[in-house]
Coordinates of C-alpha atoms in Angstrom, one line a residue:
Chain X
M1 CA 0.0 0.0 0.0
N2 CA 1.2 3.6 -0.6
D3 CA 2.4 4.4 2.8
A4 CA 4.5 7.3 3.9
P5 CA 6.6 8.0 6.9
A6 CA 5.0 9.9 9.8
P7 CA 5.7 13.5 9.8
R8 CA 8.1 15.0 12.4
A9 CA 8.4 18.3 14.1
G10 CA 10.7 21.1 13.1
E11 CA 11.2 23.6 10.4
D12 CA 12.4 21.2 7.7
R13 CA 9.3 21.0 5.8
S14 CA 8.7 19.5 2.5
P15 CA 8.2 21.7 -0.5
P16 CA 4.6 22.1 -1.2
D17 CA 3.0 20.2 -4.2
D18 CA -0.2 21.9 -5.2
G19 CA -1.7 18.8 -6.8
P20 CA -3.3 15.8 -5.4
P21 CA -1.3 12.6 -5.5
P22 CA -2.5 9.7 -7.7
F23 CA -6.0 9.1 -6.3
L24 CA -6.5 5.5 -6.7
G25 CA -3.2 3.7 -6.9
R26 CA -2.9 0.5 -5.0
W27 CA -5.8 1.5 -2.7
R28 CA -8.3 1.1 -5.7
N29 CA -9.6 -2.3 -4.4
V30 CA -10.0 -1.1 -0.9
Y31 CA -12.1 1.8 -2.0
L32 CA -14.1 -0.3 -4.3
A33 CA -14.8 -2.8 -1.5
L34 CA -16.0 0.1 0.7
I35 CA -18.3 1.7 -2.0
I36 CA -19.8 -1.9 -2.9
A37 CA -20.3 -2.6 0.8
Q38 CA -22.2 0.6 1.2
A39 CA -24.1 0.1 -1.9
V40 CA -25.2 -3.2 -0.5
V41 CA -26.3 -1.6 2.8
I42 CA -28.2 1.1 1.0
G43 CA -29.9 -1.6 -1.3
F44 CA -31.0 -3.5 1.7
L45 CA -32.5 -0.5 3.3
A46 CA -34.3 0.2 0.1
L47 CA -35.7 -3.3 0.0
L48 CA -36.7 -3.2 3.5
T49 CA -38.6 0.2 2.8
A50 CA -40.2 -1.2 -0.4
A51 CA -41.3 -4.3 1.5
L52 CA -42.8 -2.8 4.6
S53 CA -44.0 0.5 3.6
P54 CA -47.8 1.0 3.4
Chain E
M1 CA -31.5 6.3 39.5
T2 CA -30.6 3.6 41.9
P3 CA -27.2 3.3 43.8
L4 CA -26.1 0.8 41.3
D5 CA -26.8 3.3 38.5
W6 CA -24.8 5.9 40.2
T7 CA -21.9 3.4 40.7
V8 CA -21.8 2.3 37.1
L9 CA -22.1 6.1 36.0
F10 CA -19.3 7.2 38.3
V11 CA -16.8 4.3 37.8
T12 CA -17.2 4.6 34.0
T13 CA -16.8 8.2 33.5
A14 CA -14.4 8.9 36.3
F15 CA -12.1 5.9 35.0
I16 CA -12.0 7.4 31.5
V17 CA -11.2 10.9 32.7
V18 CA -8.6 10.0 35.3
W19 CA -7.0 7.5 32.7
G20 CA -6.9 10.2 30.2
I21 CA -5.2 12.6 32.6
F22 CA -2.5 10.3 34.1
R23 CA -1.9 7.9 31.2
Y24 CA -1.2 10.7 28.7
R25 CA -0.1 13.8 30.7
G26 CA 3.2 15.5 30.1
A27 CA 3.4 16.3 26.4
H28 CA 6.4 18.5 26.3
T29 CA 6.6 19.8 22.8
M30 CA 4.2 21.2 20.2
E31 CA 4.6 18.0 18.1
G32 CA 3.7 15.8 21.1
Y33 CA 0.8 18.0 22.3
L34 CA -0.9 18.7 18.8
R35 CA 0.0 15.5 16.9
G36 CA 0.6 13.0 19.7
G37 CA 3.9 12.1 18.3
N38 CA 2.2 10.5 15.3
S39 CA 1.8 7.3 17.0
L40 CA -1.9 6.3 16.6
R41 CA -3.1 3.2 14.8
W42 CA -6.1 3.0 12.6
P43 CA -8.5 1.5 15.2
T44 CA -8.0 4.4 17.5
I45 CA -8.3 6.9 14.6
G46 CA -11.4 5.4 13.2
L47 CA -13.2 5.3 16.8
S48 CA -11.9 8.9 17.4
V49 CA -13.3 10.2 14.1
M50 CA -16.6 8.5 14.8
A51 CA -16.7 9.8 18.4
T52 CA -16.1 13.3 17.3
Q53 CA -19.0 13.4 15.0
A54 CA -21.4 11.5 17.4
S55 CA -22.0 14.0 20.2
A56 CA -24.5 13.2 23.0
V57 CA -27.2 14.9 21.0
T58 CA -26.7 12.0 18.5
F59 CA -27.6 9.5 21.0
L60 CA -30.5 11.5 22.5
S61 CA -32.0 13.1 19.4
V62 CA -31.6 10.3 16.8
P63 CA -33.7 7.6 18.5
G64 CA -36.4 10.4 19.1
Q65 CA -36.2 11.1 15.4
G66 CA -36.7 7.5 14.6
Y67 CA -39.7 7.4 16.9
E68 CA -41.4 10.5 15.4
D69 CA -40.1 10.4 11.8
G70 CA -39.0 6.9 11.0
M71 CA -35.7 6.0 9.5
R72 CA -35.6 8.5 6.8
F73 CA -32.7 10.6 8.6
V74 CA -30.3 7.7 7.7
Q75 CA -30.2 9.1 4.2
F76 CA -28.3 12.1 5.6
Y77 CA -25.3 9.7 5.8
F78 CA -25.5 8.0 2.4
G79 CA -22.8 10.3 0.8
L80 CA -20.4 9.7 3.8
P81 CA -18.6 6.6 2.5
L82 CA -17.6 8.2 -0.8
A83 CA -16.6 11.4 0.9
M84 CA -14.4 9.1 3.2
V85 CA -12.8 7.7 -0.1
V86 CA -12.0 11.2 -1.4
V87 CA -10.6 12.5 2.0
A88 CA -8.5 9.3 2.3
G89 CA -7.4 9.3 -1.3
V90 CA -6.9 13.2 -1.7
F91 CA -6.7 15.2 1.5
V92 CA -4.8 12.8 3.9
P93 CA -1.6 12.5 1.7
I94 CA -1.6 16.2 1.1
Y95 CA -1.8 17.1 4.8
Y96 CA 0.9 14.5 5.5
R97 CA 3.2 15.6 2.8
M98 CA 2.9 19.4 4.0
R99 CA 3.3 18.2 7.6
V100 CA 0.7 20.7 8.7
Y101 CA -0.7 21.0 12.3
T102 CA -4.0 22.5 10.9
A103 CA -5.9 22.4 7.8
Y104 CA -5.9 26.0 7.3
E105 CA -2.0 26.1 7.5
Y106 CA -2.2 24.4 3.9
L107 CA -4.2 27.3 2.6
E108 CA -1.3 29.7 3.2
R109 CA 1.2 27.3 1.6
R110 CA -1.2 27.1 -1.5
F111 CA -2.6 30.6 -1.5
D112 CA -1.7 33.3 0.8
L113 CA -2.2 34.4 4.4
K114 CA -5.4 36.2 4.0
T115 CA -7.1 33.0 2.6
R116 CA -5.6 30.9 5.6
L117 CA -7.0 33.3 8.1
L118 CA -10.3 33.3 6.3
G119 CA -10.6 29.6 6.6
A120 CA -9.3 29.5 10.3
S121 CA -11.7 32.5 11.1
L122 CA -14.8 30.7 9.6
F123 CA -13.9 27.4 11.8
L124 CA -13.4 29.4 14.9
V125 CA -16.7 31.2 14.7
S126 CA -18.8 28.3 13.7
R127 CA -17.1 25.8 15.9
G128 CA -16.5 28.0 18.8
L129 CA -20.2 28.7 19.2
A130 CA -21.2 25.0 18.4
A131 CA -18.9 23.9 21.2
G132 CA -21.2 25.6 23.8
I133 CA -24.2 23.7 22.3
T134 CA -22.4 20.5 22.5
I135 CA -22.2 21.0 26.3
Y136 CA -25.6 22.6 26.7
A137 CA -27.8 20.1 24.8
P138 CA -27.1 17.1 26.9
A139 CA -26.9 19.1 30.1
I140 CA -30.4 20.6 29.7
L141 CA -31.9 17.1 29.1
L142 CA -30.2 15.4 32.1
S143 CA -31.1 18.4 34.3
S144 CA -34.7 18.3 33.1
I145 CA -35.3 14.6 33.4
L146 CA -33.0 13.5 36.1
G147 CA -33.2 16.8 38.1
W148 CA -29.4 17.5 38.0
P149 CA -28.5 21.2 38.4
L150 CA -28.0 22.7 34.9
Y151 CA -25.3 25.0 36.0
W152 CA -23.1 22.3 37.7
T153 CA -23.7 19.7 34.8
N154 CA -22.3 22.3 32.3
I155 CA -19.4 23.0 34.5
G156 CA -18.8 19.3 35.4
I157 CA -18.8 18.2 31.6
G158 CA -16.6 21.2 30.6
A159 CA -14.0 21.0 33.4
A160 CA -13.5 17.2 33.0
V161 CA -12.8 17.8 29.3
V162 CA -10.6 20.7 29.7
L163 CA -8.5 18.6 32.4
Y164 CA -7.6 15.8 30.2
T165 CA -7.3 17.7 26.9
V166 CA -4.9 20.2 28.4
A167 CA -2.9 17.5 30.4
G168 CA -2.4 15.0 27.5
G169 CA -3.2 16.9 24.2
S170 CA -4.3 15.3 21.1
K171 CA -3.2 11.8 22.0
A172 CA -5.3 11.9 25.2
V173 CA -8.3 13.2 23.3
S174 CA -7.9 10.2 20.8
Q175 CA -7.4 7.5 23.3
T176 CA -10.2 8.6 25.6
Q177 CA -12.5 8.8 22.6
K178 CA -11.7 5.1 21.9
Q179 CA -12.7 4.2 25.4
Q180 CA -15.7 6.5 25.2
M181 CA -16.9 5.0 22.0
V182 CA -16.7 1.5 23.3
V183 CA -19.0 2.6 26.2
V184 CA -21.4 4.1 23.8
L185 CA -21.7 1.2 21.4
A186 CA -21.9 -1.2 24.4
G187 CA -24.8 0.8 26.1
L188 CA -26.6 1.3 22.8
V189 CA -26.7 -2.4 21.9
A190 CA -27.7 -3.3 25.5
T191 CA -30.5 -0.8 25.3
G192 CA -31.5 -2.1 22.0
F193 CA -31.9 -5.7 23.5
V194 CA -34.0 -4.3 26.2
A195 CA -36.3 -2.4 23.9
C196 CA -37.0 -5.5 21.9
G197 CA -37.4 -7.5 25.0
K198 CA -40.0 -5.2 26.3
L199 CA -42.4 -5.8 23.5
P200 CA -45.4 -7.8 24.4
D201 CA -44.8 -11.8 24.4
D202 CA -47.1 -12.3 21.3
V203 CA -45.4 -9.6 19.3
G204 CA -42.1 -10.8 17.7
V205 CA -39.5 -8.6 16.1
G206 CA -41.0 -9.5 12.7
D207 CA -44.4 -8.2 13.8
A208 CA -42.7 -5.1 15.2
F209 CA -41.0 -4.5 11.9
S210 CA -44.4 -4.9 10.1
L211 CA -46.2 -2.6 12.7
A212 CA -43.4 0.0 12.1
G213 CA -43.8 -0.3 8.4
A214 CA -47.6 -0.1 8.4
L215 CA -47.2 3.3 10.3
G216 CA -44.6 4.6 8.0
R217 CA -41.6 4.4 10.3
V218 CA -39.6 2.0 8.0
N219 CA -38.9 4.7 5.5
A220 CA -35.2 4.4 5.2
V221 CA -35.0 5.2 1.4
D222 CA -37.1 7.8 -0.3
A223 CA -36.2 8.1 -4.1
S224 CA -38.5 10.9 -4.9
F225 CA -36.8 14.2 -5.6
A226 CA -37.7 17.6 -4.2
L227 CA -35.3 20.4 -3.4
S228 CA -37.2 21.5 -0.4
D229 CA -37.3 17.9 1.0
R230 CA -34.5 17.8 3.6
Y231 CA -33.8 14.0 3.7
N232 CA -34.3 11.9 0.5
L233 CA -31.9 9.7 -1.4
W234 CA -30.7 12.3 -3.8
S235 CA -30.1 15.1 -1.2
G236 CA -28.2 12.4 0.9
L237 CA -26.1 11.1 -1.8
T238 CA -25.3 14.6 -3.1
G239 CA -25.6 17.2 -0.3
G240 CA -24.6 14.5 2.3
F241 CA -21.4 13.9 0.2
F242 CA -20.4 17.5 0.0
L243 CA -21.1 18.1 3.7
A244 CA -19.2 15.0 4.7
L245 CA -16.3 16.0 2.4
A246 CA -16.2 19.5 4.0
Y247 CA -16.5 18.2 7.5
F248 CA -14.0 15.5 7.4
G249 CA -11.7 17.2 5.0
T250 CA -11.6 20.8 6.2
D251 CA -12.9 20.9 9.8
Q252 CA -10.0 20.9 12.1
S253 CA -11.9 19.0 14.8
Q254 CA -11.8 16.1 12.3
V255 CA -8.6 16.9 10.6
G256 CA -6.9 17.0 14.0
R257 CA -8.0 13.3 14.7
Y258 CA -6.5 11.7 11.6
I259 CA -3.3 13.8 10.9
N260 CA -1.7 12.3 14.1
G261 CA -1.7 8.8 12.8
R262 CA 1.4 6.7 12.5
S263 CA 1.3 6.8 8.9
V264 CA -0.8 7.7 5.9
T265 CA -2.0 4.0 5.7
E266 CA -3.1 4.2 9.3
S267 CA -5.1 7.5 8.8
R268 CA -6.7 6.2 5.5
L269 CA -7.7 3.0 7.3
G270 CA -9.3 4.8 10.2
L271 CA -11.2 7.0 7.9
L272 CA -12.4 4.0 5.8
F273 CA -13.3 2.3 9.0
N274 CA -15.7 5.3 9.6
G275 CA -17.0 5.0 6.0
M276 CA -17.8 1.3 6.5
F277 CA -19.7 1.6 9.8
K278 CA -21.3 4.9 9.9
I279 CA -24.5 4.1 8.0
P280 CA -25.1 0.8 9.9
M281 CA -24.4 2.5 13.2
Q282 CA -27.0 5.3 12.4
A283 CA -29.5 2.9 11.0
G284 CA -29.2 1.0 14.2
I285 CA -29.8 4.0 16.4
L286 CA -32.7 5.0 14.4
F287 CA -34.1 1.4 14.6
L288 CA -33.8 1.7 18.4
G289 CA -36.1 4.7 18.1
V290 CA -38.5 2.6 16.0
M291 CA -38.6 -0.2 18.4
V292 CA -39.3 2.4 21.3
F293 CA -42.2 3.6 19.0
V294 CA -43.6 0.0 18.6
F295 CA -43.1 -0.5 22.4
H296 CA -45.4 2.6 23.0
I297 CA -48.1 1.2 20.7
F298 CA -48.9 -1.1 23.4
V299 CA -47.8 1.0 26.4
A300 CA -49.4 4.4 26.3
P301 CA -47.2 7.3 25.6
P302 CA -47.8 10.8 27.0
V303 CA -49.2 13.4 24.7
F304 CA -46.1 15.5 25.3
W305 CA -42.7 14.2 26.2
N306 CA -41.2 17.1 28.1
Q307 CA -42.9 16.2 31.5
P308 CA -42.0 19.4 33.4
T309 CA -43.5 21.5 30.7
L310 CA -46.6 19.3 30.5
E311 CA -47.0 19.6 34.3
A312 CA -46.7 23.3 34.0
A313 CA -49.4 23.5 31.2
R314 CA -51.7 21.2 33.4
A315 CA -51.3 23.4 36.4
S316 CA -52.0 26.7 34.4
A317 CA -55.3 28.3 33.7
D318 CA -55.5 26.2 30.6
G319 CA -55.3 23.1 32.6
P320 CA -59.0 21.9 31.8
K321 CA -58.4 22.3 28.1
I322 CA -55.2 20.2 28.3
A323 CA -57.1 17.6 30.2
L324 CA -59.8 17.4 27.5
I325 CA -57.0 17.0 24.8
E326 CA -55.3 14.2 26.9
A327 CA -58.7 12.4 27.3
R328 CA -59.0 12.3 23.5
W329 CA -55.4 11.4 23.2
D330 CA -56.0 8.4 25.4
E331 CA -58.8 7.2 23.2
A332 CA -56.8 7.4 20.2
V333 CA -53.9 5.6 21.7
A334 CA -56.5 2.7 22.9
A335 CA -57.7 2.6 19.3
R336 CA -54.3 2.3 17.8
A337 CA -53.4 -0.5 20.3
D338 CA -56.6 -2.5 19.4
A339 CA -55.9 -2.1 15.7
A340 CA -52.2 -3.2 16.3
R341 CA -53.5 -6.4 18.1
A342 CA -55.8 -7.1 15.1
F343 CA -53.0 -6.5 12.8
V344 CA -50.7 -9.0 14.5
D345 CA -53.5 -11.5 14.8
A346 CA -54.3 -11.4 11.1
R347 CA -50.6 -11.6 10.2
D348 CA -50.3 -14.8 12.4
A349 CA -53.6 -16.1 10.7
Q350 CA -52.2 -15.2 7.3
D351 CA -55.5 -13.4 6.7
A352 CA -54.7 -10.8 4.1
A353 CA -58.1 -9.1 4.1
A354 CA -58.1 -8.6 7.9
E355 CA -54.6 -7.6 7.7
A356 CA -55.4 -4.8 5.2
A357 CA -58.4 -3.8 7.3
A358 CA -56.3 -3.5 10.4
R359 CA -53.7 -1.6 8.6
D360 CA -56.2 0.9 7.6
R361 CA -57.6 1.3 11.2
L362 CA -54.0 1.7 12.4
A363 CA -53.4 4.5 10.0
T364 CA -56.6 6.1 11.0
A365 CA -55.8 6.0 14.7
Q366 CA -52.4 7.2 14.0
G367 CA -53.6 10.2 12.1
I368 CA -55.9 11.2 14.9
M369 CA -53.1 10.8 17.4
D370 CA -50.8 13.1 15.2
A371 CA -53.6 15.7 14.9
T372 CA -54.2 15.6 18.7
R373 CA -50.6 15.9 19.5
E374 CA -50.3 19.1 17.3
E375 CA -53.4 20.4 19.1
A376 CA -51.6 19.6 22.6
K377 CA -48.6 21.3 21.5
A378 CA -50.5 24.5 20.5
A379 CA -52.4 24.3 23.8
I380 CA -49.1 23.9 25.7
V381 CA -47.6 27.0 24.0
A382 CA -50.6 29.0 24.8
A383 CA -50.6 27.9 28.6
V384 CA -46.8 28.2 28.8
P385 CA -45.6 30.9 26.3
K386 CA -41.9 30.0 26.7
A387 CA -42.4 26.4 26.2
E388 CA -40.3 24.7 23.4
T389 CA -42.6 22.4 21.5
K390 CA -40.0 20.2 20.1
D391 CA -40.0 17.4 22.6
S392 CA -38.6 14.4 20.6
D393 CA -35.3 14.8 22.4
Y394 CA -36.9 13.7 25.6
I395 CA -38.4 10.4 24.2
F396 CA -35.4 8.2 24.4
L397 CA -34.3 9.3 27.8
S398 CA -37.8 9.0 29.1
F399 CA -38.2 5.5 27.8
A400 CA -34.7 4.6 29.4
L401 CA -35.6 6.1 32.8
Q402 CA -39.0 4.1 32.9
N403 CA -37.9 0.8 31.5
L404 CA -34.2 0.0 31.8
P405 CA -33.1 -2.2 34.6
A406 CA -30.9 -0.9 37.5
G407 CA -27.2 -0.4 36.3
L408 CA -28.1 -0.2 32.7
L409 CA -29.7 3.3 33.2
G410 CA -26.6 4.4 34.8
L411 CA -24.6 2.9 31.8
L412 CA -26.8 4.8 29.3
V413 CA -26.2 8.2 31.2
A414 CA -22.6 7.2 31.1
V415 CA -23.1 6.9 27.3
I416 CA -24.5 10.3 27.0
L417 CA -21.8 12.0 29.1
S418 CA -19.1 10.0 27.2
A419 CA -20.5 11.1 23.8
A420 CA -20.6 14.8 25.1
M421 CA -17.1 14.7 26.3
S422 CA -15.7 13.0 23.2
S423 CA -17.2 15.6 21.0
I424 CA -16.3 18.5 23.2
A425 CA -12.7 17.3 23.6
S426 CA -12.2 17.3 19.7
E427 CA -13.6 20.8 19.5
L428 CA -11.7 22.4 22.2
S429 CA -8.5 20.7 21.1
A430 CA -9.1 22.0 17.5
L431 CA -10.1 25.5 18.6
G432 CA -7.0 25.6 20.8
S433 CA -4.5 24.2 18.0
T434 CA -6.0 26.6 15.4
T435 CA -5.8 29.7 17.5
T436 CA -2.2 28.7 18.4
V437 CA -1.0 27.7 15.0
D438 CA -2.9 30.0 12.7
Y439 CA -2.9 33.1 14.9
Y440 CA -0.5 33.1 17.7
R441 CA 2.6 31.4 16.0
R442 CA 1.8 32.9 12.6
V443 CA 0.7 36.4 13.5
I444 CA 1.1 37.4 17.0
R445 CA 4.3 35.6 18.2
P446 CA 6.1 34.1 15.3
D447 CA 9.4 34.0 17.2
A448 CA 8.3 32.5 20.5
P449 CA 10.1 29.3 21.6
D450 CA 8.3 25.9 21.4
S451 CA 7.8 25.9 25.2
R452 CA 6.1 29.3 25.1
T453 CA 3.9 28.2 22.0
L454 CA 3.0 25.0 24.0
L455 CA 1.8 26.9 27.0
A456 CA -0.1 29.3 24.9
S457 CA -1.9 26.4 23.3
K458 CA -2.9 25.0 26.5
L459 CA -4.1 28.4 27.7
F460 CA -6.2 28.8 24.4
T461 CA -7.7 25.4 25.1
V462 CA -8.7 26.4 28.6
G463 CA -9.9 29.8 27.3
W464 CA -12.2 28.1 24.7
G465 CA -13.4 25.7 27.4
V466 CA -14.3 28.7 29.6
I467 CA -16.2 30.3 26.6
A468 CA -18.0 27.0 25.8
V469 CA -19.1 26.6 29.4
A470 CA -20.2 30.2 29.6
F471 CA -22.1 30.0 26.5
A472 CA -23.7 26.7 27.6
T473 CA -24.6 28.3 30.9
F474 CA -26.4 31.3 29.4
A475 CA -27.8 29.4 26.4
S476 CA -31.1 28.7 28.1
L477 CA -31.8 32.4 27.7
L478 CA -31.0 32.2 23.9
D479 CA -33.2 29.5 22.4
N480 CA -33.4 31.3 19.1
L481 CA -29.7 32.0 19.1
I482 CA -29.0 28.2 19.5
Q483 CA -31.1 27.6 16.4
A484 CA -29.3 30.2 14.7
V485 CA -25.8 28.9 15.6
N486 CA -26.7 25.4 14.4
I487 CA -27.9 26.9 11.0
L488 CA -24.7 29.1 10.9
G489 CA -22.5 26.2 11.1
S490 CA -24.2 24.5 8.1
L491 CA -23.9 27.7 6.0
F492 CA -20.1 27.8 6.1
Y493 CA -19.1 24.2 5.1
G494 CA -19.6 24.5 1.2
T495 CA -17.6 27.7 1.0
V496 CA -14.6 26.3 2.9
L497 CA -14.9 23.0 0.8
G498 CA -14.9 25.0 -2.4
I499 CA -11.6 26.9 -1.2
F500 CA -9.9 23.6 -0.5
L501 CA -11.1 21.9 -3.8
V502 CA -9.7 24.9 -5.7
A503 CA -6.6 24.6 -3.9
F504 CA -6.2 20.8 -4.8
F505 CA -7.5 20.8 -8.3
F506 CA -7.1 24.2 -10.1
K507 CA -3.5 25.1 -9.9
R508 CA -3.6 28.3 -11.8
V509 CA -6.1 29.9 -9.4
G510 CA -4.4 32.3 -6.9
G511 CA -5.2 33.4 -3.5
T512 CA -7.0 36.8 -4.3
A513 CA -9.3 35.0 -6.9
V514 CA -10.3 32.3 -4.4
F515 CA -10.6 34.7 -1.4
W516 CA -13.0 37.0 -3.3
A517 CA -14.8 33.8 -4.8
A518 CA -15.2 32.6 -1.2
V519 CA -16.8 36.0 -0.1
A520 CA -19.2 35.8 -3.2
G521 CA -20.0 32.1 -2.6
E522 CA -20.8 32.7 1.0
A523 CA -23.1 35.7 0.0
L524 CA -24.9 33.3 -2.4
V525 CA -25.4 30.7 0.3
V526 CA -26.8 33.3 2.8
A527 CA -29.1 34.5 0.0
C528 CA -30.4 31.0 -0.5
F529 CA -31.1 30.7 3.1
A530 CA -32.7 33.9 3.4
F531 CA -34.8 33.9 0.3
T532 CA -35.6 30.3 -0.6
D533 CA -36.9 27.1 1.0
I534 CA -34.0 24.9 -0.3
G535 CA -33.1 22.2 2.2
Y536 CA -29.9 22.9 4.0
L537 CA -27.9 19.9 2.7
W538 CA -28.0 21.6 -0.8
F539 CA -26.2 24.6 0.6
N540 CA -23.0 22.6 0.8
V541 CA -23.2 21.8 -3.0
I542 CA -24.3 25.4 -3.9
G543 CA -21.5 27.1 -1.8
C544 CA -18.8 24.8 -3.1
G545 CA -19.8 25.0 -6.7
A546 CA -20.2 28.8 -6.5
V547 CA -16.6 29.1 -5.1
I548 CA -15.2 27.1 -7.7
V549 CA -16.9 28.7 -10.7
A550 CA -16.3 32.4 -9.3
A551 CA -12.6 31.6 -8.5
L552 CA -12.1 30.4 -12.1
M553 CA -13.8 33.4 -13.6
L554 CA -12.0 35.8 -11.3
Q555 CA -8.6 34.4 -12.2
T556 CA -9.2 35.1 -15.9
V557 CA -9.2 38.8 -15.2
L558 CA -6.7 38.9 -12.4
P559 CA -2.8 38.5 -12.8
S560 CA -1.4 35.1 -12.8
A561 CA -1.1 33.5 -9.4
P562 CA 2.5 33.9 -8.1
V563 CA 4.4 30.8 -7.4
R564 CA 4.3 30.3 -3.6
A565 CA 7.7 29.8 -1.8
P566 CA 7.7 26.8 0.4
D567 CA 9.2 28.6 3.6
T568 CA 6.6 31.3 3.9
A569 CA 4.2 29.4 6.0
A570 CA 4.3 29.1 9.8

C-alpha cells in the first residue's frame, strides 16, 4: 500500500506540491470494496422500505 | 437512578477521565501535544473520528427522530462513504506531505495568508459557538429529566474535558475517545436488546417491523426528488457527500483526529473504518427509536414528552383544556393498540383481508393521534408561552428512565456523558490548536520558543473551554440563538470546501481570486438561506460550486497566481 513516513516536528518542511497525489493507486480495490459494501447496505435498506411501507 | 446506576455512571466516566489525565499527561513539545507524536493506529483513529462526529445529541435526538419520523434521517449519511474515499485518497496524503498542524495552514502554502486566516476564522466562529451547544444540549436534558442542576452539569462536563485535553493533548483526546466509543456502542446495543425484550410476548421482532412499516416508520430510502425535502436519497447522496467532504476534509476538529496517525496508511484505514460503519450505526440507532415507537403502541405514551413543561401546562389556567385533549389522546392510543393487536393476529392467521383492514384502522388511529398531538402542542404554548414544542429529544431518555433495569440506566447516562465529552474534547483541542498555529504562532508571536507556544496552546484550550461553558450556561436564555448557531455552522461548510477543492485541483487559481470567490460564494449561500426554502444539505453543493466557478472566472481577469515559496508558512 502507498504508505508514507510519519511527519516529524521542526522547520525542515517538505516543499509544497499543489496537486493531489494519484487518487486510486494501490488502494483502488480497498475503496471499491467500501463503496460496494455501502451500496449493498443502501440496497438492503431500500428493499426493507419497499417491502414494509404502507 | 438507583445506587447501582450511580456506581456504574461514576466508575465509567471517572475511569476514562482519570485515565486520560494520568496516562497521557506530560506532552512537552508542540509536536507531542498537537499531533501526539504521530503514534496512533487505525482503530484508534477510526473510533476517534466516529466519536468526534457523534455527540450526545446524536444518541438522544436520533432515537427520538426514529420514533417521530421513522428511519429517513439515515439518508443524511449516504454520501459519507464516498466522501471518506475522497478524503483518504486526496486530503490525507496532502496534509501528511505538507506536515501541517491545521488544515488552514495548508491554505497559506497554497494561496496566501489572508485565505488561511479566512478559513481559520470561519472555523473558529462556527465551531466556537457550536462547542457551547455540545455541552448545553445534553446538560439541559439531564437536568430536566434527572433533576441535575444545569449550572453544575455544564461546569462538570466542561471541566472534566478541559482537564484531560490540556493534560495530554491530542493523544489523550483520541485515546479517551476510543474508550468512550466502546462505552457508547455497548450501552446502545444493551438498550436495543432491552427495547426489543419489552415488546409484548405475542409480538415478535418481525411483527414489530411490520407494525412500524404499516405506520410509515420504515422509510429508510425515499427516491422521490424535491429540493425542499430535507432528507431523500438524492439530497443524501449529493448534499450529504459535500457536507461530509467539507466536515471530514476541512474541519480541524476532524482533521486533527487523523493527521496524528502513525502513517498515511493508518489514517486512511481509520477514515475508511468510519465510512464502513457509519451508515449501519446510524440505522441501528434509528431502529432503536423505531422499536421504542412500537413499544409505545402497546404502552400508552404521553401526549407531550417534556414532562416538566406538560406539568406546568396542566397546572396553568388552561389546565382543563389540556385535560380534554389528553382524554381524546388516550382514546386514540387505545384505538391504535386495538388495531395493532388485530394487525398482529391477522398476520399470524395469514388473513390478508383482515390484515389490510387492520392496517387501515392503524393508519386512521395514528392520524388522529398526530392531529391531537399538534393540538396539544399549540395548547401547551398558549398555556406556557416560553415552552419549546420540540419534545422528541426527551423520548429516548424518558423510555430509558422508565424501562431500563438498574445498572443499565447508569450505563446509558454514562453513554450520554461520554459522547458529550468525546465531541467537546475534539472541538476544544481543534479550537486551541487553530488559535495557536494559525494566529499566535503565525501572526502574534512568530518568534516564540516551542515551550511558550505549547503553554499558549494549553491556555487557548482552557480559554475556549471557559467560553464554551459560559455559552452553555447562558444558552437557556437564548433559544433562538441556538437554532441560529446550528444553521450558521451548516452555512459555512460549502464555501470552505470550495476553497480547498480549488487549492487541490485548480493550480492556476491564486489567493486573491479564491478569497473573493469565497466571499461571493458565502453571500450566495446566505441569500439562498434567506430567500428560498431549499433544504440545507444543498447549501453545501451550492456554496462549493459557487466558489469554484467564481474563482475560475475571477482568475481570468486577475494577474497570474504567483508561485508560492515553500518556506513562507508558519
